[in-house]
Coordinates of C-alpha atoms and ligand atoms in Angstrom, one line a residue:
M1 CA 10.4 17.2 -16.1
I2 CA 7.0 16.5 -14.3
S3 CA 3.6 17.8 -15.5
A4 CA 0.9 19.4 -13.8
E5 CA -1.0 16.2 -14.1
Q6 CA 1.7 14.0 -12.6
L7 CA 2.2 16.4 -9.8
A8 CA -1.6 16.2 -9.0
A9 CA -1.9 12.5 -9.3
R10 CA 1.1 12.0 -6.8
V11 CA -0.2 14.6 -4.3
S12 CA -3.7 13.0 -4.1
E13 CA -1.9 9.5 -3.5
L14 CA 0.1 11.1 -0.6
A15 CA -2.8 13.0 1.0
A16 CA -5.0 9.8 0.8
Q17 CA -2.0 7.9 2.8
I18 CA -1.5 10.9 5.1
T19 CA -5.3 11.0 5.8
R20 CA -5.4 7.1 6.9
E21 CA -2.4 7.5 9.2
Y22 CA -3.4 10.8 11.1
E23 CA -7.3 10.2 11.0
G24 CA -8.6 11.3 14.5
R25 CA -5.4 13.0 15.6
S26 CA -4.3 16.7 15.9
L27 CA -2.7 17.2 12.6
V28 CA -0.6 20.5 12.0
L29 CA 0.7 20.9 8.4
L30 CA 3.8 22.7 8.9
C31 CA 4.5 24.5 5.5
V32 CA 8.3 25.5 5.2
L33 CA 8.1 28.8 3.2
K34 CA 8.6 29.8 0.6
G35 CA 9.0 26.9 -1.7
S36 CA 6.5 24.6 -0.1
F37 CA 3.6 27.2 -0.5
V38 CA 2.0 25.4 -3.7
F39 CA 2.7 22.0 -2.7
A40 CA 1.4 22.5 0.9
A41 CA -1.9 24.3 -0.7
D42 CA -2.6 21.2 -2.8
L43 CA -1.7 18.8 -0.3
A44 CA -4.0 20.5 2.4
R45 CA -6.9 20.4 0.2
A46 CA -6.5 16.8 -0.7
I47 CA -6.4 15.5 2.7
G48 CA -9.7 14.4 3.8
M49 CA -9.9 15.4 7.5
P50 CA -9.5 18.8 9.5
V51 CA -5.9 19.9 9.8
R52 CA -4.1 23.4 11.2
V53 CA -1.8 25.0 8.9
E54 CA 1.1 27.0 10.2
F55 CA 4.0 28.3 8.4
L56 CA 7.7 28.6 9.2
G57 CA 10.1 30.8 7.0
V58 CA 13.6 29.7 6.3
R59 CA 16.2 30.5 4.1
S60 CA 19.1 28.1 3.4
Y61 CA 20.0 29.7 -0.3
G62 CA 21.1 32.9 -1.3
D63 CA 20.1 33.6 -5.2
D64 CA 22.3 30.8 -6.0
T65 CA 21.8 27.2 -6.9
K66 CA 24.3 26.0 -4.1
S67 CA 23.2 25.4 -0.5
S68 CA 25.0 27.7 2.0
G69 CA 24.5 25.2 4.7
V70 CA 23.5 28.0 6.9
V71 CA 19.7 28.1 7.9
Q72 CA 17.9 31.2 8.9
I73 CA 14.6 31.4 10.4
T74 CA 12.8 34.4 8.7
Q75 CA 9.0 33.7 10.0
D76 CA 8.0 31.7 12.9
L77 CA 5.1 29.7 14.2
T78 CA 1.9 31.7 15.4
R79 CA 1.0 29.2 17.8
P80 CA 2.1 26.7 20.2
V81 CA 2.6 23.0 18.9
D82 CA 2.9 21.0 22.1
G83 CA 1.0 17.9 21.8
D84 CA 0.3 18.2 18.3
H85 CA 1.4 15.9 15.4
I86 CA 3.6 18.0 13.0
L87 CA 3.9 17.3 9.6
L88 CA 6.7 19.3 8.0
V89 CA 6.0 20.1 4.3
E90 CA 8.9 20.4 2.4
D91 CA 9.4 21.2 -1.4
I92 CA 12.7 19.5 -1.9
V93 CA 15.2 17.8 0.3
D94 CA 18.8 18.4 -1.3
T95 CA 21.7 18.2 1.3
G96 CA 19.2 17.7 4.2
L97 CA 20.7 20.5 6.1
T98 CA 17.6 22.4 6.3
L99 CA 15.5 19.5 7.3
S100 CA 17.9 18.2 10.1
Y101 CA 18.1 21.6 11.5
L102 CA 14.3 22.3 11.5
R103 CA 13.7 18.8 13.2
E104 CA 16.1 19.7 15.9
Q105 CA 14.4 23.3 16.4
L106 CA 10.9 21.5 16.9
R107 CA 12.0 19.2 19.5
S108 CA 12.1 22.1 22.2
R109 CA 8.5 22.9 21.4
N110 CA 7.3 19.4 22.5
P111 CA 5.2 18.1 19.7
A112 CA 3.5 14.7 20.2
S113 CA 5.4 13.6 16.9
V114 CA 7.3 15.1 13.9
K115 CA 7.1 13.9 10.4
V116 CA 8.1 14.8 7.1
A117 CA 6.5 15.4 3.5
A118 CA 8.7 16.4 0.9
L119 CA 7.8 16.7 -2.9
L120 CA 11.1 16.1 -4.1
H121 CA 14.2 14.3 -2.8
K122 CA 17.7 14.7 -4.6
P123 CA 19.7 11.7 -2.9
A124 CA 22.9 12.5 -4.7
R125 CA 23.6 15.5 -2.6
M126 CA 22.6 14.3 0.9
Q127 CA 25.0 15.5 3.5
R128 CA 22.9 14.6 6.4
E129 CA 20.8 11.6 6.8
V130 CA 16.9 12.7 7.4
A131 CA 13.9 10.5 7.2
I132 CA 11.3 11.4 4.8
D133 CA 7.9 9.7 5.7
Y134 CA 6.0 10.7 2.7
L135 CA 7.9 11.5 -0.7
G136 CA 6.7 12.4 -4.1
F137 CA 9.3 11.9 -6.6
T138 CA 13.2 11.3 -6.3
I139 CA 15.0 13.2 -9.0
D140 CA 18.5 13.5 -10.3
D141 CA 21.0 16.1 -9.2
V142 CA 19.6 19.0 -11.4
F143 CA 18.3 22.4 -10.4
V144 CA 14.5 22.1 -10.8
V145 CA 12.0 25.2 -10.6
G146 CA 8.2 25.4 -10.7
Y147 CA 5.4 24.3 -8.4
G148 CA 6.7 26.8 -5.6
L149 CA 10.3 26.2 -6.3
D150 CA 12.5 29.1 -7.5
Y151 CA 15.8 30.3 -8.9
A152 CA 16.6 33.8 -7.6
E153 CA 12.8 34.2 -6.7
R154 CA 11.7 33.3 -10.0
Y155 CA 9.6 30.6 -11.6
R156 CA 7.5 29.8 -8.6
N157 CA 4.5 30.2 -10.3
L158 CA 5.0 27.6 -13.2
P159 CA 2.4 24.8 -12.8
F160 CA 4.8 22.1 -13.5
L161 CA 8.3 21.2 -12.8
G162 CA 11.0 22.1 -15.2
V163 CA 14.8 21.9 -15.2
L164 CA 16.6 25.0 -15.1
D165 CA 18.8 25.6 -18.1
P166 CA 22.2 26.4 -17.0
S167 CA 23.0 28.5 -20.2
G168 CA 20.1 30.8 -18.9
I169 CA 22.0 31.5 -15.9
S170 CA 25.0 32.6 -17.2
A171 CA 23.2 34.8 -19.7
G172 CA 22.0 36.5 -16.5
Ligands
IMP201 P1 19.0 21.6 1.7 O1 19.0 22.2 3.0 O2 20.1 21.3 1.0 O3 18.4 20.4 1.8 O4 18.0 22.5 0.8 C1 16.6 22.6 0.8 C2 16.2 23.8 0.3 O5 17.0 24.2 -0.9 C3 14.9 23.8 -0.4 O6 13.7 23.9 0.4 C4 14.8 24.6 -1.4 O7 14.4 25.9 -1.3 C5 16.2 24.6 -2.0 N1 16.7 23.9 -3.1 C6 17.2 22.9 -3.1 N2 17.4 22.3 -4.4 C7 16.6 23.1 -5.2 C8 16.2 23.0 -6.8 O8 16.4 22.1 -7.2 N3 15.4 24.1 -7.0 C9 14.9 25.0 -6.2 N4 15.4 25.0 -4.9 C10 16.1 24.1 -4.3
MG202 MG1 14.4 28.5 -2.4

């Protein structure tokens, strides 16, 4: 659906915008695991200023393509972020439940600001209104894999974004 070349071009544009807007400030890229690890790695390297990198492990899906609506923190930050500018790096905002939960959780850690960079957005399934400050692509209501995104932990290492063939799911 989106080639490696298209992804790289869009990531460079987002990184240039982020660099312009955060220059001179203490920026923490907060990579939301696992799906964002590829996007975050490319984004971090395209940003032209010093950044810190932290990881937050969350699970909102079982091995299914439907949101459970329940967000579980599986790995927490390693350092305090009070006074820092946090950029939450998300692979995809689908229902918005994960993002709204994370934003709420981060408030208690007193960061200077919290903004969101999301590679993908599926507006069709939005349940919770959440602002995305830096958005890669808006997509239709299809289940995508690759570039960090999985189906049942598979396909994360594809260098492009593809649409999962539903007949492949029923075939197991
Ligand atoms: P939300 O809480 O419904 O917004 O879901 C966010 C999380 O669901 C993402 O970080 C992904 O891990 C997962 N997700 C949602 N849609 C897709 C998809 O099309 N492919 C792979 N993972 C998805
Ligand atoms: Mg996932």
